[in-house]
Amino acid sequence: MINTVIEWSKNNNMELHENKFEVVSYPLNESKIMRELPFYSETVQYSTPGGVIITPQNTVRDLGVYISGDRKWRTQIDKTAEAAKKMAAWVLSAFHDRSVNVMLALYKSMVRSRLEYCCPVWNPTHIGEIQRLENVQRSFTRRIQGCKELTYWERLKKLNLMSLQRRRERYCIVHVWKILNDLAPNDIGICFQQNMRLGIKAEIPAINKKSQMSVRADYDRTFRIRAAQLFNLLPANLRSIKKLDSFKIDLGKVLEQYPDTPPVPGYTTTNDNSLLSWRRTHPMQLSCA
């Protein structure tokens, strides 16, 4: 595949810097012992026409997102949380006004934006990773005037903020709606079906049952599956809205009907706070009216 790209560049009078190429591979059905053998790297490395040897890396950075060969997003989440923490520390040291309006404006523009870059792609489902991101917002909001003595859940209500987890799921839903209405490219092949009773719904493709367990677990956590499931939770009349602004307004009204109690160390939660979990444990007749 890489050699095809190189050949295409030559045919189009382009020159690629082969020494800067990086490759990440996704090994399947191979034991850890096998991957640790000395000769294993030779079976997965590439050799370009120019004689450059490219060995697969554990993690590569593509458009600001860290992609790992183990199909996990741990590196991306760690880097994101660390960058946001540093920015939050700078904001708190540079600005001494702790009033609600000033602090929220600084937080939303300079800190939260870092926590949400491309988040539908790497949206975590593991509690520890959710908490690592949520702790940045938890720590910052505690510094806001009048919020120090409140619990994190109470601060979210007082400040009219969503948890970062809830906002990521909202982004996923909005993106699926944009795909449905041709406002975003459908590069992952989401299909929709029209049902007379249930309205427009995103299809959930089945995975090959012969796939190894780790692949099946990762598949269930991908954007392609979870975003479609989240979109299908919405009332039929909301899914059929054609204007983006109207959709976002009514989506906000629906999300307000769900509790927003993100997992926090030391707190007992009903579930993992995902919209999917709330719908299973607390079925509700949702309405966007």
Backbone as a ProteinNet text record, in pm:
[ID]
protein_1_A
[PRIMARY]
MINTVIEWSKNNNMELHENKFEVVSYPLNESKIMRELPFYSETVQYSTPGGVIITPQNTVRDLGVYISGDRKWRTQIDKTAEAAKKMAAWVLSAFHDRSVNVMLALYKSMVRSRLEYCCPVWNPTHIGEIQRLENVQRSFTRRIQGCKELTYWERLKKLNLMSLQRRRERYCIVHVWKILNDLAPNDIGICFQQNMRLGIKAEIPAINKKSQMSVRADYDRTFRIRAAQLFNLLPANLRSIKKLDSFKIDLGKVLEQYPDTPPVPGYTTTNDNSLLSWRRTHPMQLSCA
[TERTIARY]
82.9	0	87.7	192.2	281.6	353.9	398	467.7	375.7	246.8	150.1	142.8	145.5	143.7	270.4	382.9	510.4	510.8	460.2	455.3	361.9	248.5	154.7	220.2	296.6	361	461.9	534.1	631.5	561.6	451.9	377.8	316.3	297.9	239.3	342.9	471.4	581.6	588.7	563.2	577	688.4	753.1	858.1	825.1	810.7	779.1	905.6	909.6	1024.9	1006.1	1063.1	1039.6	1091	1192.7	1246.4	1149.2	1046.4	948.3	821.9	820.6	704.3	693.8	571	544.5	431.2	439.4	339.8	294.6	164.7	111.8	37.1	59.3	-6.3	-96.4	-196.5	-293.3	-288.7	-199.1	-184.8	-307.6	-350.4	-463.4	-422.3	-480.6	-459	-311.3	-233.3	-91.5	-60.5	10	40.3	144	145.1	242.9	384.9	402.5	534.9	584.6	494.3	531.9	579.7	510.7	546.3	676.6	723.3	847	969.8	951.1	1064.7	1148.5	1281.4	1371.1	1336.6	1293.8	1270.3	1129.8	1046.5	906.9	895.6	977.8	968.2	992.4	1074.5	1103.9	982.1	886.9	768.5	663.6	676.8	575.3	632.8	763.9	822.6	808.6	820.3	809	945.1	966.8	1087.1	1043.8	1078.1	1036.6	1127.3	1085	1171.5	1305.3	1308.5	1433.3	1523.5	1483.3	1565.4	1546.8	1446.5	1419.6	1334.9	1381.8	1308.8	1216.7	1087.9	989.1	934.6	965.1	919	796.2	691.5	569.8	597.6	532.7	546.3	427.8	448.4	337.9	231.3	276.6	185	232.3	138.8	171.9	72.5	114.2	29.6	-19.9	-150.6	-210.1	-311.4	-282.7	-370.4	-401.7	-301.2	-316.4	-375.3	-405.9	-464.2	-364.8	-341.4	-247.8	-320.2	-272.5	-332.3	-235.2	-284.6	-199.5	-232.2	-130.6	-147.1	-230.5	-250.1	-332.5	-481.2	-515.6	-654	-710.5	-623.6	-665.8	-635.9	-701.8	-683.5	-615.9	-543.1	-481.7	-384.1	-298.8	-200.9	-269.4	-369.6	-443.3	-508.3	-569.6	-638.5	-538.8	-427	-324.3	-267.8	-237.2	-182.4	-283.8	-409.7	-515	-534.3	-543.4	-563.5	-445.3	-324.6	-205.3	-198.1	-228.6	-226.3	-331.3	-449.6	-556.4	-521.8	-459.5	-418.9	-316.6	-222.5	-121.3	-185.3	-279.6	-347.4	-431.3	-499.3	-579.6	-491.6	-374.6	-282.4	-235.4	-207.9	-165.2	-276.2	-399.5	-513.4	-532.2	-524.8	-547.1	-435.5	-316.6	-205.8	-203.8	-255.2	-250.2	-370.1	-482.3	-603.5	-647.1	-669.5	-703.3	-852.1	-927	-1071.8	-1135.2	-1207.5	-1268.5	-1421.3	-1472.2	-1616.4	-1664.1	-1791.7	-1845.9	-1830	-1869.8	-1867.3	-1726.3	-1631.5	-1492.9	-1432.7	-1451	-1391.3	-1449.7	-1578.8	-1640.2	-1595.5	-1582.8	-1536.7	-1395	-1307.8	-1170.5	-1165.8	-1245.7	-1245.2	-1293.5	-1404.5	-1462.4	-1373.1	-1307.7	-1228.5	-1086.9	-1028.5	-886.9	-859.3	-950.5	-925.9	-1013.6	-1143.4	-1234.6	-1213.1	-1174.6	-1150.3	-1039.7	-942.4	-835.1	-883	-979.3	-1031.2	-1124.3	-1169.2	-1271.2	-1226.7	-1099.7	-1051.6	-1068.3	-1146.5	-1171.8	-1226.5	-1294.8	-1336.2	-1432.8	-1517.1	-1599.7	-1518.1	-1396.7	-1311.5	-1260.8	-1215.9	-1151.5	-1234.3	-1362.1	-1450.8	-1432.6	-1382.4	-1353	-1477.6	-1470.4	-1579	-1532.7	-1401.9	-1349.7	-1361.9	-1407.2	-1432.3	-1307.7	-1193.2	-1069.9	-1034.3	-1052.5	-1021	-1122.5	-1249.3	-1351.5	-1319.1	-1280.4	-1247.6	-1125.4	-1026.6	-903.6	-934.5	-1023.6	-1063	-1155.1	-1248.7	-1346.9	-1279.6	-1169	-1100.5	-1046.7	-1018.4	-970.6	-1082.1	-1201.9	-1315.6	-1353.9	-1346.1	-1379.5	-1288.6	-1159.4	-1062.9	-1081.3	-1104.5	-1116.7	-1242.2	-1354.3	-1480.1	-1477.4	-1394.1	-1384.1	-1324.3	-1248.4	-1186	-1280	-1396.5	-1490.3	-1557.9	-1577	-1635.8	-1771.7	-1786.7	-1912	-1929.1	-1825.2	-1838.2	-1748.5	-1661.7	-1562.4	-1623.7	-1733.8	-1793.7	-1894.3	-1921	-2017.4	-1951.5	-2028.6	-1977.5	-1969.2	-1898	-1883.8	-2019	-2103.7	-2236.4	-2316.5	-2304.7	-2375.9	-2320	-2188.9	-2127.9	-2175.9	-2191.7	-2240.5	-2378.7	-2465.7	-2600	-2595.7	-2516	-2508	-2455.1	-2355.2	-2289.9	-2354.3	-2456.6	-2525.4	-2428.2	-2345.4	-2248.2	-2288	-2255.2	-2264.4	-2131.3	-2135.7	-2010.4	-1942.5	-1811.5	-1739.5	-1786.1	-1817.6	-1867.8	-1997.9	-2090.3	-2218	-2198.1	-2107.3	-2080.6	-2020.8	-1935.3	-1878.4	-1987.5	-2080.5	-2189	-2279.5	-2296.1	-2373.9	-2306.9	-2174.7	-2102	-2122.2	-2120.8	-2140.5	-2278.1	-2379.9	-2516.3	-2527.7	-2473.4	-2481	-2410.1	-2297.2	-2223.8	-2303.1	-2369.2	-2452.1	-2565.7	-2626	-2732.4	-2678	-2556.9	-2496.9	-2472.5	-2431.1	-2412.7	-2546.4	-2649.7	-2783.4	-2830.2	-2797.5	-2845.8	-2740.5	-2639.2	-2537	-2460.2	-2443.5	-2362.8	-2223.1	-2198.8	-2067.5	-2048.4	-1925.3	-1901.9	-1928.9	-1992.3	-2021.9	-1908.7	-1788.8	-1671.5	-1662.4	-1751.7	-1751.4	-1871.6	-1947.6	-2052.7	-2172.3	-2215.7	-2336.2	-2457.8	-2541.7	-2663.7	-2783.8	-2886.5	-3007.9	-3127.3	-3225.5	-3348.1	-3469	-3572.7	-3694.9	-3799.5	-3850.7	-3953	-4078.9	-4192.4	-4317.9	-4349.6	-4316.1	-4348.5	-4235	-4109.5	-3994.2	-3919.8	-3954.8	-3886.7	-3751.6	-3665.1	-3532.6	-3439.3	-3373.1	-3279.9	-3151	-3040.1	-2910.6	-2897.4	-2850.7	-2835.4	-2712.1	-2725.5	-2614.1	-2564.7	-2452.6	-2405.5	-2355	-2379.5	-2332.6	-2186.7	-2113.2	-1973.2	-1963	-1860.6	-1835.5	-1815.2	-1899.8	-1892.7	-1765.9	-1695.1	-1570.7	-1451.2	-1473.6	-1364.2	-1318.4	-1189.6	-1139.1	-1205.8	-1210.9	-1288.2	-1243.8	-1112.6	-1064.5	-1112.6	-1118.8	-1166.7	-1315.1	-1391.1	-1534.6	-1562.4	-1483.5	-1501.8	-1468	-1359.1	-1320.2	-1422.1	-1477.5	-1576.5	-1698.9	-1742.2	-1859.5	-1835	-1707.3	-1675.2	-1641.5	-1645.5	-1609.5	-1717.7	-1679.3	-1774.7	-1886.3	-1851.3	-1950.9	-2067.1	-2039.9	-2144.4	-2208.7	-2127.4	-2183.2	-2258.5	-2205.9	-2273.7	-2409.5	-2416.4	-2544	-2642.4	-2594.3	-2681.2	-2732.5	-2645.7	-2686.5	-2790.5	-2768.7	-2862.4	-3000	-3001.5	-3128	-3206.9	-3140.8	-3211.5	-3309.6	-3285.4	-3363.9	-3507.6	-3599.8	-3737.3	-3741.4	-3836.1	-3844.8	-3860.4	-3938.9	-3959.8	-3833.1	-3744.5	-3617.8	-3523.4	-3518.7	-3430.8	-3469.4	-3594.1	-3641.4	-3627.2	-3579.6	-3560.4	-3454.6	-3476.3	-3388.1	-3296.3	-3323	-3239.7	-3148.6	-3018.9	-2919.8	-2948.2	-2977.1	-3001.7	-3121.3	-3227.4	-3346.4	-3314.8	-3234.2	-3196.7	-3118.2	-3022.3	-2940	-3023.6	-3116.2	-3201.1	-3285.9	-3351	-3436.3	-3355.1	-3234.7	-3147.2	-3110.9	-3083.5	-3053	-3167.3	-3291.4	-3406.7	-3418.4	-3385.8	-3390.6	-3281.6	-3161.6	-3050.7	-3075	-3148.3	-3179.2	-3264.8	-3331.5	-3417.9	-3339.5	-3213.7	-3127.5	-3046	-3031.2	-2937.5	-2795.3	-2715.8	-2576.7	-2486.6	-2454.3	-2371.2	-2248.3	-2148.1	-2029.7	-1954.3	-1886	-1809.5	-1698	-1695.2	-1595.5	-1541.8	-1411.5	-1355.7	-1420.1	-1461.6	-1521.1	-1671.8	-1733.1	-1877.4	-1937.4	-2053.3	-2124.5	-2222.3	-2204.7	-2290	-2384.6	-2498.2	-2597	-2544.6	-2474.2	-2416.5	-2297.6	-2252	-2134.7	-2170.6	-2298.8	-2348.8	-2366	-2337.6	-2363.5	-2514.2	-2554.5	-2695.8	-2750.2	-2665.4	-2706.6	-2737.4	-2656.7	-2679.1	-2803.3	-2824.3	-2943.1	-3069	-3066.6	-3186	-3217	-3111.8	-3135.2	-3186.4	-3130.8	-3165.9	-3283.9	-3308.9	-3418.9	-3494.1	-3570.7	-3646.1	-3736.4	-3732.4	-3812.8	-3882.7	-3999.2	-4068.7	-4015.6	-3916.4	-3850	-3929.7	-3919.2	-3989.4	-3905	-3909.7	-3836.9	-3934.4	-4056.8	-4157.3	-4126.3
-119.4	0	126.2	126.4	241.8	258.3	147.6	154.9	207.6	179.1	231.7	384	435.6	580.3	643.6	580	632.1	634.1	526.4	519	626.3	646.9	750.5	888.5	914.9	1046.1	1069.4	965.3	981.1	1008	938.3	958.8	1097.6	1162.4	1296	1403.1	1371.1	1465.9	1519.6	1432.5	1467.8	1383.4	1440	1365.7	1359.3	1239	1218.5	1190.3	1239.1	1217.5	1083.2	978.8	843.3	822.4	898.6	883.6	931.4	1007	1057.6	971.3	862	773.7	701.5	684.6	605.9	508.2	392.3	288.2	232.8	208.2	138.5	16.7	-98.2	-221.5	-272.7	-348.3	-402.4	-554.9	-617.9	-764.7	-834.8	-940.1	-1019.6	-1165.4	-1229.9	-1372.9	-1409.6	-1322.2	-1350.6	-1337.3	-1433.7	-1432.9	-1327	-1284.5	-1186.2	-1240.4	-1369.1	-1430.9	-1423.2	-1447	-1442.1	-1303.3	-1201.3	-1063.8	-1018.9	-1087.6	-1050.4	-1121	-1210.6	-1280.2	-1183.8	-1203	-1108.8	-1086.7	-1193.6	-1182.3	-1132.2	-1111.4	-1076.5	-943.5	-844.1	-712.1	-719.5	-816.1	-828.2	-873.6	-939.8	-989.1	-880.5	-768.5	-663.2	-531.4	-522.8	-397.2	-381.1	-256.1	-222.7	-178.7	-204.8	-157.1	-77.5	52.6	138.3	117.3	159.9	148.1	218.5	319.4	390.9	323.6	208	133.1	170.9	251.5	290.3	182.9	137.3	36.4	106.3	75.6	136.2	28.2	40.4	-56	-2	-81.6	-33.7	17.1	127.6	187.1	146.9	152	123.5	232	358	471.2	572.2	625.1	731.1	845.3	964.1	1082.8	1123.6	1129.3	1163.3	1274.3	1392.8	1509.9	1540.7	1525.9	1560.3	1451.8	1335.4	1224.3	1109	1054.6	943.7	811.2	733.9	605	494.8	393.3	286.3	152.8	69.5	-60	-157.6	-131.6	-221.3	-185	-89.9	-44.4	23.4	72.5	146	293.6	375.9	520.3	576.4	491.7	532.3	648.4	639.9	745.4	877.1	873.1	993.5	1057.6	978.4	1030.3	1088	1020.3	1070.9	1203.7	1211.3	1335	1448.6	1416.9	1518	1572.7	1482.4	1524.6	1607.2	1567	1638.7	1778.3	1790.8	1921.9	2014.7	1961	2042.7	2085.3	1996.6	2030.7	2143.6	2138.9	2244.6	2377.8	2374	2496.9	2550.9	2462.9	2506.1	2570.9	2512.4	2568.1	2706.9	2723.1	2854.1	2957.1	2920	3011.3	3055.8	2962.7	2995.1	3082	3070.4	3153.2	3291	3300.3	3427	3516.9	3455.9	3533.6	3512.3	3621.5	3611.2	3629.2	3668.4	3682.4	3543	3510.9	3379.1	3384.8	3492.5	3504	3402	3366.5	3260.1	3291	3409.5	3442.6	3440.2	3498.1	3502.6	3362.2	3287	3153.4	3059.2	3066	2978.3	3015.7	3145.9	3189	3139.1	3150.7	3103.2	2951.3	2883.7	2737.1	2683.9	2736.4	2685	2711.9	2826.6	2863.7	2806.6	2789.2	2753.5	2614.9	2560.5	2429.3	2321.9	2344.8	2241.3	2212	2313.5	2292	2189.3	2183.9	2086.1	1945.7	1939.3	1810.3	1746.9	1824	1773.7	1766.8	1787.6	1782.6	1640.8	1627	1498.4	1391.2	1433.9	1338.6	1229.8	1249.5	1135.7	1015.8	1041.1	932	847.2	911.4	837.3	835.9	863.9	868.1	743.7	759.1	642.7	582.2	452.5	383.3	324.5	315.6	264.3	371.9	331.1	425.4	506.8	441.8	511.6	621.5	596.3	695.8	810	777	881.1	972.7	913.9	992	1079	1028.5	1105.8	1236	1231.6	1352.5	1438.9	1373.8	1446.9	1521.4	1467.6	1530.3	1669.1	1694.6	1828.1	1929.7	1897.6	1987.8	1995	1883.1	1878.7	1971.4	1966.4	2048	2196.3	2228.1	2368.8	2431.3	2362.2	2420.7	2441.1	2365.7	2382.9	2518.8	2579.2	2709.4	2826.8	2799.3	2907.3	2957.2	3085.4	3148.8	3085.8	3047.2	2989.8	2842.6	2776.2	2634.6	2542.7	2597.9	2517.2	2410.9	2443.5	2351.3	2255.6	2270.7	2185.4	2060.5	1953	1833.2	1859.8	1775.3	1795	1790.7	1697	1688.5	1814.9	1869.4	1993.4	2112.2	2112.1	2221.6	2219.9	2101.7	2093.2	2157.5	2131.5	2189.1	2340.4	2384.4	2527.2	2607.4	2553.1	2623.8	2594.7	2510.3	2473	2411.9	2321.7	2252.1	2105.3	2047.6	1902.9	1841.1	1717	1645.4	1632.3	1616.1	1597	1469.6	1369.4	1243.5	1265.4	1340.2	1366.1	1450.3	1547.2	1629.9	1546.6	1450	1365.3	1283.3	1232.6	1155.1	1245.5	1368.7	1464.1	1489.4	1507.4	1527.2	1408.2	1287.3	1167.2	1169.3	1204.2	1209	1313.4	1431.5	1539.1	1497.9	1428.5	1389.1	1287.7	1193.9	1097.9	1170.5	1269.4	1348.1	1420.5	1473.7	1543.4	1446.7	1324.3	1224	1193.7	1177.4	1148.9	1258.7	1383.5	1497.3	1554.3	1473.4	1509.3	1636.3	1661.4	1774.3	1730	1599.7	1543.4	1419.3	1390.9	1273.7	1143.6	1050.4	919.9	823.1	856.7	776.7	645.8	623.1	495.7	409.8	454.4	372.5	345.9	445.8	427.4	422.4	322.1	308.5	340.7	395.6	433.3	362	333.9	272.3	348.3	355.5	426.1	324.9	346.9	259.4	341.3	290.6	365.2	398.8	309.6	330.6	394.8	354.4	399.7	515.8	550.4	660.3	619.8	717.3	691.6	638.5	526.2	469.6	429.8	442	399.1	248.7	181.3	36.6	0.8	-102.8	-153.5	-283	-279.8	-402	-504.4	-630	-738.5	-768.8	-808.7	-844.9	-995.2	-1035.9	-1178.6	-1247.5	-1343.2	-1411.4	-1494.9	-1516.6	-1592.9	-1504.1	-1373.5	-1282.3	-1307.1	-1280.5	-1300.8	-1204.5	-1240.9	-1166.8	-1022	-996.7	-859.4	-770.7	-826.2	-749.3	-720.8	-817.8	-797.8	-691	-691.6	-590.8	-451.5	-440	-310.6	-262.3	-353.7	-319	-254.3	-306.4	-251.5	-110.2	-73.2	59.5	160.9	120.2	211.5	316.3	425	530.2	474.6	388.8	334.4	268.7	200.2	127.9	214.7	275.2	350.2	474.9	543.7	663.8	629.7	519.1	476.2	439.4	372	335.3	459.2	558.1	682.3	756.9	762.1	830.7	764.6	632.9	558.9	576.2	626.8	652.5	768.2	857.3	980.1	951.4	1037.7	1024.7	1034.2	964.6	959.9	1098.3	1184.8	1318.6	1402.9	1376.6	1450.1	1403	1274	1220.7	1269.6	1309.4	1350.8	1500.1	1576.7	1721	1745.5	1846.8	1872.1	1993	2076.8	2195	2173.5	2203.2	2175.4	2251	2380.4	2459.5	2405.2	2370.2	2314.4	2180.5	2100.4	1969.7	1984.5	2077.5	2095.8	2145	2235	2287.7	2176.1	2098.3	1991.1	1877.1	1854.5	1753.9	1793.5	1921.5	1968.9	1943.9	1962.8	1938.2	1791.1	1703	1559.2	1519.8	1571.7	1535.2	1583	1691.7	1741.2	1642.3	1551.6	1455.1	1337.5	1326.3	1221.4	1276.6	1201.9	1243.5	1251.4	1341.7	1355.2	1345.4	1223	1197	1117.6	1185.6	1116	1044.1	935.6	862.2	947.5	955.6	1034.3	948.7	947.3	868	906.5	806.6	831	845.7	847.2	861.5	729.5	694	575.5	617.7	564.5	601.2	487.3	523	423.2	338.1	400.3	330.6	412	384.3	456.2	592.3	633.5	764.4	778.6	675.8	683.1	689.9	758.5	763.4	623.2	536.4	398.8	325.4	350.3	284.8	338.7	471.4	529.2	476.3	457.4	409.5	264.6	185.4	46.2	35.9	118.2	106.2	192.8	301.6	391.6	426.7	331.2	359.7	480.3	572.9	694.1	719.2	778.8	823.4	961.9	965.4	1092.5	1173.4	1302.9	1393.5	1516.5	1572.7	1696.5	1811.8	1792.9	1899.1	2009.2
0	0	0	83.1	87.8	-44.7	-102	-230.3	-340.2	-329	-425.8	-417.2	-293.3	-272.5	-330	-304.5	-354.9	-507.5	-569.6	-715.2	-771.4	-702.8	-746.8	-741.4	-635.3	-620.6	-732.8	-772.1	-879.9	-1012.5	-1034.7	-1160.6	-1167.6	-1051.8	-1047	-1012.3	-1038.3	-1019.2	-876.6	-780.3	-639.5	-578.4	-479.4	-410.3	-261.6	-210.8	-70.9	8.2	132.3	219.3	289.5	230.4	280.3	422.3	462.1	597.5	704.8	664.9	759.9	764.9	689.1	690.6	824.4	870.9	991.3	962.6	1022.2	999.1	1133.3	1145.1	1261.9	1210.2	1271.4	1228.7	1339.8	1301	1395.6	1388.5	1465.5	1460	1517.2	1449.7	1494.1	1508.8	1608.6	1630.1	1640.2	1699	1719.8	1867.2	1920.7	2063.2	2096.3	2221.6	2265.8	2252.7	2280.2	2268.9	2125.4	2030.5	1889.5	1851.1	1900	1863.6	1927	2030.5	2097.9	2041.5	1945.7	1886	1802.5	1797.6	1728.2	1581.8	1513.3	1369.9	1336.6	1436.6	1408.8	1333.3	1371.4	1308.1	1157.9	1115	972.9	893.6	960	890.1	869.1	939.3	928.5	878.7	858	813.7	662.2	617.7	476.5	424.9	296.7	229.9	108.2	105.3	-5.4	-125.3	-245.4	-363.9	-346.2	-257.5	-233.8	-132.7	-81.3	12.4	157.8	189.1	327.6	395.1	511	587.7	687.2	681.4	770.7	862.5	991	1090.1	1161.4	1174.5	1241.9	1382.4	1418.2	1550.5	1638.3	1768.9	1860.8	1854.1	1836.4	1832.2	1728.5	1650	1554.4	1573	1534.3	1547.2	1410.8	1394.4	1266.3	1287.4	1230.4	1243.7	1389.6	1475.9	1616.1	1702.7	1645.2	1721.6	1724.8	1844.6	1861.3	1841	1742.7	1707.8	1748.7	1817.4	1869.5	1803.6	1792.1	1728	1808.3	1937.1	2018.2	2013.4	1926.4	1906.7	2032.1	2117.3	2236.7	2216.7	2299.3	2289.9	2414.3	2484.8	2611.3	2591.1	2489.8	2464.7	2431.7	2344.6	2307.5	2429.2	2514.2	2632.2	2731.8	2752.1	2844	2794.7	2665.9	2609.2	2616.8	2589.6	2592.6	2733	2830.4	2968.8	3018.3	2983.3	3029.5	2969.3	2839.8	2774.4	2834.6	2863	2920.8	3063	3139.5	3276.4	3276.4	3184.7	3175.8	3138	3044.6	3005.1	3120.5	3193.7	3308	3414.3	3439	3536.8	3493.7	3364.7	3314.7	3331.1	3295.2	3306.4	3450.7	3543.9	3684.8	3742.1	3685.2	3734.4	3669.3	3545.7	3472.2	3501.3	3537	3562.1	3707.5	3779.6	3921.5	3948.7	3848.8	3863	3864.9	3971.4	3984.9	3968.8	3914.2	3895.6	3792.3	3800	3715.5	3567.3	3524.4	3381.7	3324.1	3396.6	3348.3	3344.4	3450.3	3457.6	3352.6	3331.8	3232	3091.3	3066	2933.6	2907	3005.8	2990.9	2976.2	3057.3	3054.3	2919.6	2871.8	2747.7	2627.5	2624.9	2507.9	2510.6	2628.5	2636	2692.4	2769	2831.2	2769.4	2771.2	2721.5	2573.4	2498.6	2356	2333.4	2423.4	2412	2448.7	2538.8	2583.3	2481.1	2382.5	2291.3	2146.2	2119.7	1982.1	1925	1819.9	1753	1848.7	1954.4	2057.6	2011.3	1907.8	1865.8	1820.4	1769.8	1721.6	1837.5	1945.3	2054.7	2182.5	2174.6	2290.4	2378.8	2502.1	2585.5	2648.7	2676.9	2746.1	2879	2901.5	3028.1	3136.6	3254.2	3362.7	3397.4	3406.4	3443.4	3345	3216	3113.8	3115	3139.6	3152.1	3269.4	3381.2	3501.4	3478.3	3405.5	3382.9	3310.4	3214.9	3143.6	3228.3	3295.6	3375.7	3490.8	3541.2	3654.2	3620.5	3492.9	3453.7	3475.5	3428.1	3447.4	3594.6	3662.9	3805.4	3885.7	3856.6	3929.2	3898.2	3770.2	3731.4	3791.4	3784.1	3833.4	3984.8	4053.1	4198.8	4234.7	4142	4166.5	4140.2	4084.2	4051.8	4179.1	4184.3	4302.6	4337.2	4463.5	4510.9	4484.4	4432.1	4396	4477.9	4560.4	4629.6	4718.8	4787.3	4882.6	4818.4	4690	4622.1	4566.9	4556	4490.2	4340	4268.3	4124.4	4055.1	4091.3	4030.1	4057.6	4178.2	4212.7	4134.5	4113.6	4036.3	3891.7	3834.2	3696.6	3684.2	3780.3	3777.5	3799	3895	3927	3808.3	3740.7	3630.5	3495.2	3495.6	3372.1	3272.1	3321.1	3237.6	3222.8	3108.3	3091.5	3132.4	3172.5	3191.3	3055.3	3054.7	2928.9	2859.9	2938.2	2883.2	2806.1	2865.5	2800	2673.4	2678.3	2560.3	2447.2	2478.4	2373.1	2305	2383.8	2323.6	2239.7	2284.6	2205.2	2070.9	2069.6	1944.9	1850.9	1906.4	1824.4	1758	1835.8	1783.5	1672.1	1696.5	1596.8	1467.9	1480	1359.6	1277.6	1344.1	1270.6	1198.4	1265.8	1202.4	1078.8	1088.5	974.2	858.5	889.7	784.8	716.7	798	745.1	650.6	682.1	604.9	509.7	479.3	380.3	415.7	545.8	589.5	633.2	632.3	664.9	578.6	536.4	450.6	525.4	458.9	518.6	486.5	534.3	500.7	577.4	672.8	745.4	706.1	610	552.8	642.1	718.2	799.2	706.4	727.2	648.8	737.4	676	747.7	686.9	770.7	722.3	775.9	694.2	730	774.6	896.3	951.2	975.6	932.7	944.9	1090.3	1182.3	1323.2	1400	1369.8	1447.6	1383.2	1259.8	1193.1	1135.5	1112.4	1055.2	1164.5	1135.9	1232.1	1160.9	1232.6	1178.5	1195.9	1093.8	1100.3	1184.2	1264.6	1345.6	1281.9	1210.2	1142.9	1243.4	1211.9	1298.6	1267.9	1369.7	1351.5	1331.5	1263	1242.1	1376.6	1409	1538.5	1554.4	1443.3	1451.3	1486.8	1493.8	1528.6	1671.2	1697	1831.9	1928.2	2055.2	2154.3	2166.6	2162.3	2177.6	2063.5	1942	1827	1841.6	1889.3	1906.8	2012.9	2120.7	2225.9	2174.6	2100.2	2044.5	1941.5	1865.9	1763.8	1827.4	1941.7	2010.6	2061.9	2079.4	2133.2	2023.7	1898	1789.9	1766.7	1702.8	1667.9	1580.5	1486.9	1392.6	1465	1575.3	1647.6	1754.8	1841.7	1954.8	1908.7	1808.2	1761	1701	1628.1	1571.3	1682.4	1786.2	1898.1	1970.5	1988.6	2054.4	1970.9	1840.9	1752.4	1757	1764.7	1764.9	1894.9	2000.9	2126.2	2115.2	2021.4	2012.4	1968.7	2008.9	1960.5	1808	1746.8	1600.4	1540	1605.1	1547.7	1552.5	1647.5	1654.5	1544.9	1519.1	1415.1	1276.1	1259.1	1127.1	1101.3	1199.7	1180.7	1073.2	989.8	875.9	893.2	992.1	1013.3	1133.3	1116.7	1220.5	1349.5	1339.7	1460.1	1537.8	1467.5	1533	1597.1	1527.6	1581.8	1711.6	1713.6	1833.1	1951.5	1925.2	2033.3	2093.4	2007.7	2057.5	2117.8	2065.3	2125.1	2266.9	2288.4	2423.4	2519.3	2472.7	2557.7	2595.3	2502.4	2530.7	2629.9	2610.2	2698.8	2841	2857.9	2992	3071.6	3003.9	3071.1	3129.4	3092.7	3146.7	3263.7	3372.6	3477.7	3421	3474	3430.3	3552.7	3590.5	3709.3	3666.5	3609.7	3558.3	3669.7	3635.9	3737.7	3795.9	3928	3999.7	4114.3	4137	4248.4	4381.1	4456	4586.6	4585.9	4466.7	4455.8	4404.5	4455	4408.3	4299.9	4178.9	4067	4032.2	3974.9	3934.6	3819.8	3727.3	3611.8	3561.8	3441.3	3388.8	3328.9	3341.8	3299.8	3149.3	3071.1	2928.4	2903.9	2799.7	2763.3	2738.2	2683.8	2657.3	2786.6	2889.7	3018.5	3087.3	3081.9	3143.5	3077.3	2947.5	2878	2918.3	2947.7	2987.9	3130.2	3221.6	3362.8	3402.8	3328.2	3360.9	3232.1	3178.1	3054.1	3074.9	2977.6	2986.2	2854.5	2862	2741.2	2706.7	2623.1	2593.6	2493.5	2508	2417.8	2396.2	2277.1	2248.7	2238.3	2282.3	2275.4	2373.5
[MASK]
+++++++++++++++++++++++++++++++++++++++++++++++++++++++++++++++++++++++++++++++++++++++++++++++++++++++++++++++++++++++++++++++++++++++++++++++++++++++++++++++++++++++++++++++++++++++++++++++++++++++++++++++++++++++++++++++++++++++++++++++++++++++++++++++++++++++++++++++++++++++++++++++++

